[in-house]
């Protein structure tokens, strides 16, 4: 079936199978920044934004996103560079699988929560599982990014 | 997961007719559990375009559409204003934000999951379920209903009242399923106690509730003993029966103290 949606503000239409998930659709159309880690709705590496909200793209059926706005890291390049800068400064950057999903989650956090407490930040990012580089350095980087106007 | 067809119904009636056409047709809410089970489905009937994603209130009750996501539920000022925000606590610890933006309240109830935070958290309140075609039953009756109810959950009605609530999810790591859930309310002076993930679908502890509501100064330790007399705990790979019993005693007492402050 044909599904039409906005990918980083550009209208696209893709032919998808009824059991096809969004991560697969995007990857098969060249959006390789969307990473599939667990494929079990658990790790969050496949996170992207649907109508501005972070969601796991390995678990959203492509057929169900008709008319919606999908944002991948390509759609927020300037902000992604800022997030990368703060993560780099704190030595908090992750591997190629985890970075993208976490960056999109942090981007959404900044837009959804005003002056979040440390606990609120932790609760917001807990769905992006790997903390190889350590939670403390990530927290510092996120706080610095949130402070930026 | 095998799916032959994806269907976007134009109305509840249309969705219901499609559901009746084939026993292998299934309603689709957030789709997370459907994916997890990896079932073979003939037709997935997507409920997302039927306007069931709103939370509203009347003088007496709060009405939650079955397609309201867990995240919208926990953030709703209407939900937060009730029972010291304890209803929202029942979903706040389910996985992460990127999960709760997908999972729905309706899908969480209809599955009658043995590990459900959502069901346990709603159970000690006056909650009824409105189905299409026209049918209404209490949450407790739905949990005890034998067999599969081949109807569409439309709204969840939560009766307003004055009082407090308590919710505890015991889990090993942040994204785990619960080892035990305890939810307690004291609304309009009456106690209700629910325990879930024992690991069985949550139940109300009626014996303990009768005792608590009869006595003018109830002994909370005795109430916790009565909970264990009525609701059994079992072993599974996450925790032993004895551990769950010990947790039940502690958290039931603490919850009762909390709602009585
Ligand atoms: C990895 C993972 C971890 C989880 N961890 C937890 C946890 O720790 N605590 C917890 O409480 N829950 C947990 N859950 C369950 C989760 O919170 C949701 O309850 C579950 O995913 C169902 O919600 P859904 O919207 O995805 O429903 P779906 O998967 O779309 O549907 C579930 C079932 O309900 C039926 N259904 C859906 N909506 C309706 C309706 N309106 N009327 C009639 N039938 C309907 C569907 O046909 C299907 O049979 C977990 C689930 C997963 C996949
Ligand atoms: S790949 Fe989607 S949650 Fe892990
Ligand atoms: S697995 Fe990616 S940073 Fe740990």
XYZ file of C-alpha atoms and ligand atoms in Angstrom:
471
model
C 0.000 0.000 0.000
C 1.035 3.585 -0.608
C 1.700 5.789 2.425
C 2.279 9.529 2.196
C 4.018 11.510 4.924
C 6.482 14.318 5.531
C 10.093 13.297 5.962
C 12.046 16.229 7.388
C 9.375 18.534 5.950
C 9.510 17.052 2.453
C 6.413 15.197 1.294
C 7.226 11.603 0.328
C 5.179 8.587 -0.603
C 6.427 5.034 -0.249
C 4.994 1.666 -1.064
C 4.969 -0.359 2.166
C 3.887 -3.838 3.226
C 1.153 -4.056 5.924
C 3.619 -5.571 8.407
C 6.481 -3.192 7.646
C 7.932 -1.009 10.383
C 9.033 2.588 9.904
C 12.737 1.964 10.640
C 12.871 -0.551 7.809
C 11.003 1.708 5.369
C 13.327 4.627 6.042
C 16.498 2.564 5.916
C 15.455 0.949 2.662
C 15.031 4.448 1.211
C 18.524 5.494 2.190
C 17.947 7.020 5.624
C 20.657 4.946 7.271
C 20.941 7.271 10.273
C 17.969 5.353 11.716
C 19.563 2.484 13.620
C 17.922 -0.766 14.635
C 19.449 -2.210 17.794
C 17.170 -4.623 19.635
C 14.172 -4.465 17.265
C 12.152 -5.284 20.422
C 10.825 -1.870 21.565
C 13.424 -1.797 24.318
C 16.720 -0.023 23.528
C 15.628 3.233 21.870
C 18.419 3.343 19.286
C 15.763 3.604 16.540
C 14.210 6.730 18.127
C 13.018 9.481 15.783
C 10.384 12.192 16.109
C 6.812 11.761 14.934
C 4.937 15.057 15.023
C 7.711 16.260 17.339
C 7.513 13.396 19.837
C 10.256 10.808 20.310
C 9.113 7.308 19.350
C 10.693 3.955 18.564
C 10.612 3.555 14.792
C 11.240 -0.201 14.970
C 7.783 -0.523 16.516
C 5.615 1.867 14.492
C 3.942 0.365 11.459
C 4.731 2.418 8.370
C 1.128 2.148 7.208
C -0.014 4.044 10.303
C 2.001 7.226 9.704
C -0.077 8.604 6.849
C 0.073 12.431 6.914
C 2.489 12.642 9.841
C 5.723 14.592 10.159
C 8.801 12.422 10.663
C 12.032 14.021 11.809
C 15.318 12.153 11.604
C 18.734 13.523 12.509
C 19.066 14.879 8.941
C 16.175 17.225 9.726
C 17.845 18.867 12.739
C 21.425 19.160 11.535
C 22.233 22.475 13.203
C 20.880 21.366 16.574
C 22.529 17.958 16.174
C 25.881 19.700 15.731
C 25.314 21.632 18.973
C 24.357 18.466 20.846
C 27.427 16.698 19.421
C 29.580 19.603 20.598
C 28.373 19.377 24.216
C 28.629 15.584 24.230
C 32.160 15.846 22.853
C 33.140 18.449 25.472
C 32.064 16.116 28.281
C 33.435 12.937 26.703
C 29.876 11.674 26.633
C 29.513 10.702 22.991
C 28.308 7.207 22.282
C 28.774 4.714 19.484
C 27.269 5.167 16.030
C 24.277 3.067 17.001
C 23.264 5.033 20.090
C 24.247 8.638 19.322
C 21.485 9.436 16.860
C 18.524 8.183 18.885
C 19.793 9.894 22.023
C 20.420 13.182 20.191
C 16.829 13.199 18.889
C 15.514 12.418 22.375
C 17.575 15.250 23.889
C 16.337 17.617 21.148
C 12.718 16.700 21.990
C 13.397 17.030 25.718
C 14.529 20.646 25.258
C 11.318 21.488 23.441
C 8.973 19.615 25.784
C 10.265 20.334 29.298
C 10.967 23.785 30.640
C 13.767 23.901 33.238
C 13.706 20.164 33.931
C 15.170 18.777 37.155
C 17.930 16.168 37.022
C 15.323 13.521 37.790
C 13.131 14.696 34.916
C 16.086 14.582 32.524
C 16.956 11.061 33.668
C 13.361 9.926 33.239
C 13.213 11.427 29.776
C 16.353 9.725 28.455
C 15.967 6.391 30.232
C 14.413 4.844 27.110
C 17.721 5.247 25.241
C 19.400 2.323 26.812
C 23.160 2.334 26.428
C 25.182 4.408 28.820
C 28.638 3.239 27.708
C 30.097 6.679 28.243
C 28.460 7.066 31.643
C 25.304 8.789 32.779
C 27.077 11.600 34.651
C 28.951 12.917 31.618
C 25.774 12.697 29.539
C 23.841 14.588 32.181
C 26.441 17.345 32.199
C 26.349 17.584 28.399
C 22.552 17.667 28.305
C 22.385 20.348 30.999
C 24.852 22.496 29.060
C 22.797 22.077 25.879
C 19.577 22.936 27.725
C 21.128 26.141 29.049
C 21.963 27.355 25.563
C 19.494 29.915 24.196
C 4.749 -10.815 12.400
C 2.541 -11.792 9.479
C -0.185 -9.371 8.362
C -2.249 -9.677 5.201
C -4.044 -6.365 5.357
C -3.918 -3.019 7.153
C -7.302 -1.320 7.483
C -8.143 2.262 8.440
C -11.824 2.260 9.480
C -14.055 5.282 8.921
C -16.076 4.814 12.124
C -16.406 2.607 15.200
C -19.178 0.739 13.440
C -16.931 0.094 10.451
C -14.101 -1.081 12.739
C -16.461 -3.392 14.613
C -17.821 -4.953 11.404
C -14.303 -5.554 10.150
C -13.391 -7.152 13.489
C -16.313 -9.591 13.244
C -15.461 -10.629 9.680
C -12.630 -12.975 10.647
C -11.416 -14.301 14.029
C -7.867 -13.541 12.837
C -8.617 -9.819 12.449
C -7.232 -7.683 15.267
C -7.631 -4.140 16.551
C -4.447 -2.094 16.480
C -3.733 0.510 19.171
C -0.049 1.333 19.844
C 0.811 -2.064 18.370
C 3.661 -2.714 20.808
C 2.236 -5.845 22.334
C 0.999 -7.086 18.974
C 4.577 -6.784 17.717
C 6.020 -8.433 20.812
C 3.722 -11.447 20.406
C 4.678 -11.761 16.733
C 1.246 -13.115 15.902
C -0.069 -13.981 12.510
C -2.936 -11.561 11.834
C -5.252 -11.432 8.858
C -6.193 -7.768 9.117
C -4.977 -5.055 11.491
C -7.714 -2.496 12.161
C -6.055 0.795 13.115
C -8.033 2.734 15.742
C -5.826 5.827 15.555
C -8.040 7.942 13.298
C -11.326 7.589 15.211
C -10.803 10.475 17.628
C -10.341 8.237 20.663
C -7.260 10.097 21.881
C -8.852 12.740 24.117
C -9.159 13.221 27.865
C -12.191 15.175 29.071
C -14.080 15.703 32.309
C -17.562 16.223 33.622
C -18.599 17.234 37.128
C -18.422 13.613 38.314
C -15.891 11.824 36.171
C -12.867 11.880 33.922
C -13.252 10.274 30.513
C -10.103 8.881 28.920
C -10.276 7.794 25.273
C -8.873 4.313 24.743
C -6.249 5.625 22.261
C -4.793 8.155 24.709
C -1.089 7.335 24.949
C 0.504 6.551 28.271
C 2.584 9.715 27.884
C -0.429 11.981 27.265
C -2.146 10.337 30.237
C 0.744 11.018 32.635
C 1.080 14.620 31.399
C -2.630 15.459 31.493
C -3.427 18.255 33.976
C -6.841 16.632 34.487
C -5.250 13.322 35.508
C -2.605 15.066 37.622
C -5.254 16.960 39.552
C -6.828 13.774 40.884
C -5.748 11.758 43.933
C -2.385 13.515 44.398
C -1.240 12.535 40.893
C -1.113 8.825 41.770
C -2.872 7.692 38.577
C -0.053 9.135 36.489
C 2.481 7.244 38.621
C 0.965 4.010 37.363
C 2.284 4.687 33.850
C 5.311 6.854 34.561
C 7.605 3.895 35.086
C 6.605 1.902 32.026
C 9.738 1.851 29.834
C 10.889 5.253 28.440
C 9.208 8.316 26.931
C 9.848 7.026 23.381
C 7.803 3.918 24.311
C 5.024 5.680 26.230
C 4.449 8.033 23.289
C 3.261 4.912 21.428
C 1.623 2.644 24.045
C -2.039 3.392 24.707
C -4.163 3.154 27.841
C -6.766 1.056 25.985
C -4.183 -1.447 24.715
C -2.769 -1.651 28.235
C -6.134 -2.587 29.718
C -7.454 -4.893 27.003
C -4.455 -7.234 27.155
C -5.107 -8.014 30.874
C -1.359 -8.431 31.282
C -0.162 -10.189 34.429
C 2.593 -7.566 34.749
C 0.503 -4.481 34.104
C 1.358 -1.332 36.037
C -1.531 0.441 34.346
C -4.229 -2.039 35.377
C -3.005 -2.259 38.979
C -2.759 1.531 39.206
C -6.357 2.067 38.045
C -7.950 -0.797 39.963
C -8.384 0.798 43.430
C -10.470 3.611 41.899
C -14.028 3.601 40.607
C -13.153 2.844 36.969
C -15.552 1.586 34.323
C -15.009 0.648 30.705
C -17.274 1.749 27.866
C -17.321 -0.535 24.837
C -18.709 -0.457 21.331
C -21.299 -1.910 20.725
C -22.924 -0.332 23.735
C -21.767 -2.062 26.897
C -20.296 -0.835 30.156
C -18.565 -2.808 32.897
C -16.281 -2.093 35.811
C -12.555 -2.632 35.340
C -12.707 -5.381 37.963
C -15.521 -7.184 36.115
C -13.547 -6.982 32.889
C -10.509 -8.524 34.564
C -12.690 -11.371 35.855
C -14.568 -11.792 32.553
C -14.110 -15.299 31.173
C -13.126 -15.530 27.544
C -12.397 -12.856 24.954
C -14.635 -9.819 24.712
C -14.938 -9.199 21.000
C -15.772 -5.491 21.348
C -13.974 -2.164 21.056
C -12.965 -0.308 24.203
C -13.979 3.291 23.533
C -13.551 5.169 26.819
C -12.310 4.620 30.338
C -14.426 6.439 32.950
C -12.738 7.394 36.222
C -15.056 8.638 38.952
C -13.907 11.763 40.760
C -13.694 11.923 44.545
C -11.751 13.414 47.405
C -8.774 11.527 48.603
C -5.301 10.230 48.050
C -3.604 7.444 46.197
C -0.399 5.440 46.407
C 1.378 3.446 43.719
C 4.513 1.343 43.959
C 6.261 -0.567 41.200
C 9.055 -2.833 42.379
C 11.513 -3.632 39.593
C 15.138 -4.639 39.248
C 16.304 -2.158 36.610
C 14.796 0.996 35.129
C 13.263 -0.657 32.051
C 12.164 -3.905 33.676
C 8.787 -5.495 34.046
C 7.561 -5.217 37.644
C 8.283 -7.839 40.283
C 5.287 -6.519 42.192
C 2.800 -3.646 41.994
C 0.856 -2.199 44.903
C -1.820 0.466 44.438
C -3.908 1.875 47.281
C -6.547 4.570 47.443
C -8.519 6.300 50.156
C -11.311 8.100 48.352
C -14.243 9.705 50.154
C -12.982 7.986 53.344
C -12.950 4.456 51.860
C -9.857 2.330 51.354
C -9.167 0.129 48.336
C -6.095 -2.081 47.894
C -4.866 -3.722 44.670
C -1.817 -5.925 44.191
C -0.511 -6.991 40.784
C 2.408 -8.744 39.095
C 2.363 -11.483 41.765
C 2.828 -12.569 38.863
C -0.865 -12.595 38.052
C -3.164 -9.922 36.751
C -3.876 -7.370 39.486
C -6.738 -8.035 41.931
C -8.479 -6.098 44.638
C -7.917 -7.412 48.170
C -11.556 -7.472 49.296
C -10.998 -9.058 52.733
C -8.454 -6.413 53.683
C -10.690 -3.669 52.274
C -13.693 -4.894 54.313
C -11.538 -4.871 57.441
C -10.068 -1.414 56.737
C -13.460 0.126 56.006
C -15.166 -1.414 59.061
C -12.644 -0.491 61.755
C -12.371 3.061 63.061
C -8.617 2.624 63.745
C -7.469 -0.243 61.531
C -4.140 -1.998 62.127
C -2.245 -1.694 58.839
C -0.040 -4.730 59.547
C -3.145 -6.831 60.023
C -4.558 -5.462 56.764
C -1.350 -6.503 54.973
C -1.716 -10.034 56.434
C -5.283 -10.164 55.145
C -4.085 -9.164 51.672
C -1.719 -12.142 51.658
C -4.446 -14.473 52.957
C -6.601 -13.600 49.970
C -4.143 -12.936 47.124
C -1.553 -15.592 46.414
C 1.971 -14.942 45.157
C 3.983 -17.265 42.936
C 7.590 -17.859 41.883
C 8.889 -16.909 38.461
C 12.300 -16.101 36.999
C 12.120 -12.510 38.324
C 11.374 -13.218 41.986
C 10.373 -15.941 44.438
C 6.977 -16.302 46.030
C 8.448 -15.539 49.486
C 10.146 -12.344 48.259
C 6.899 -11.148 46.711
C 5.033 -11.887 49.964
C 7.569 -9.883 51.974
C 7.348 -6.990 49.511
C 3.541 -7.081 49.651
C 3.557 -6.788 53.453
C 5.907 -3.818 53.448
C 4.385 -1.837 50.592
C 0.768 -2.413 51.593
C 1.538 -1.066 55.062
C 3.499 1.892 53.686
C 0.786 2.671 51.156
C -1.920 2.619 53.804
C 0.136 4.958 55.986
C 0.687 7.261 53.018
C -2.975 7.593 52.018
C -4.006 8.070 55.653
C -1.731 11.090 56.273
C 9.020 -4.437 25.593
C 7.773 -4.139 26.379
C 7.894 -3.817 27.729
C 6.740 -3.521 28.481
N 6.876 -3.213 29.824
C 5.766 -2.925 30.538
C 5.864 -2.593 31.938
O 6.926 -2.582 32.541
N 4.707 -2.299 32.599
C 3.487 -2.299 31.969
O 2.484 -2.014 32.614
N 3.375 -2.603 30.670
C 4.476 -2.920 29.943
N 4.331 -3.257 28.622
C 2.982 -3.240 28.018
C 2.689 -1.857 27.445
O 2.680 -0.897 28.477
C 1.306 -1.776 26.757
O 0.343 -2.064 27.714
C 1.160 -2.750 25.633
O 2.184 -2.520 24.703
C -0.207 -2.625 24.933
O -0.457 -1.322 24.498
P -0.531 -0.976 22.941
O -1.157 0.357 22.817
O 0.790 -1.194 22.334
O -1.597 -2.075 22.440
P -1.600 -3.049 21.167
O -0.361 -3.870 21.124
O -1.990 -2.304 19.946
O -2.841 -3.966 21.561
C -2.786 -4.892 22.633
C -4.056 -5.767 22.589
O -5.205 -5.012 22.950
C -6.172 -5.000 21.890
N -6.733 -3.650 21.851
C -6.024 -2.496 21.761
N -6.858 -1.442 21.832
C -8.106 -1.936 21.956
C -9.412 -1.339 22.087
N -9.592 -0.007 22.094
N -10.496 -2.154 22.200
C -10.321 -3.517 22.200
N -9.129 -4.121 22.090
C -8.038 -3.343 21.967
C -5.395 -5.360 20.624
O -6.208 -5.961 19.652
C -4.351 -6.333 21.182
O -4.905 -7.599 21.342
C 5.453 -3.585 27.860
C 5.335 -3.927 26.500
C 6.481 -4.195 25.754
C 6.318 -4.530 24.296
S 15.695 -0.952 17.898
Fe 13.839 0.026 18.376
S 13.832 0.029 20.519
Fe 15.642 -1.118 20.041
S 26.317 0.429 22.678
Fe 26.339 2.355 21.772
S 27.300 3.607 23.196
Fe 27.087 1.747 24.210
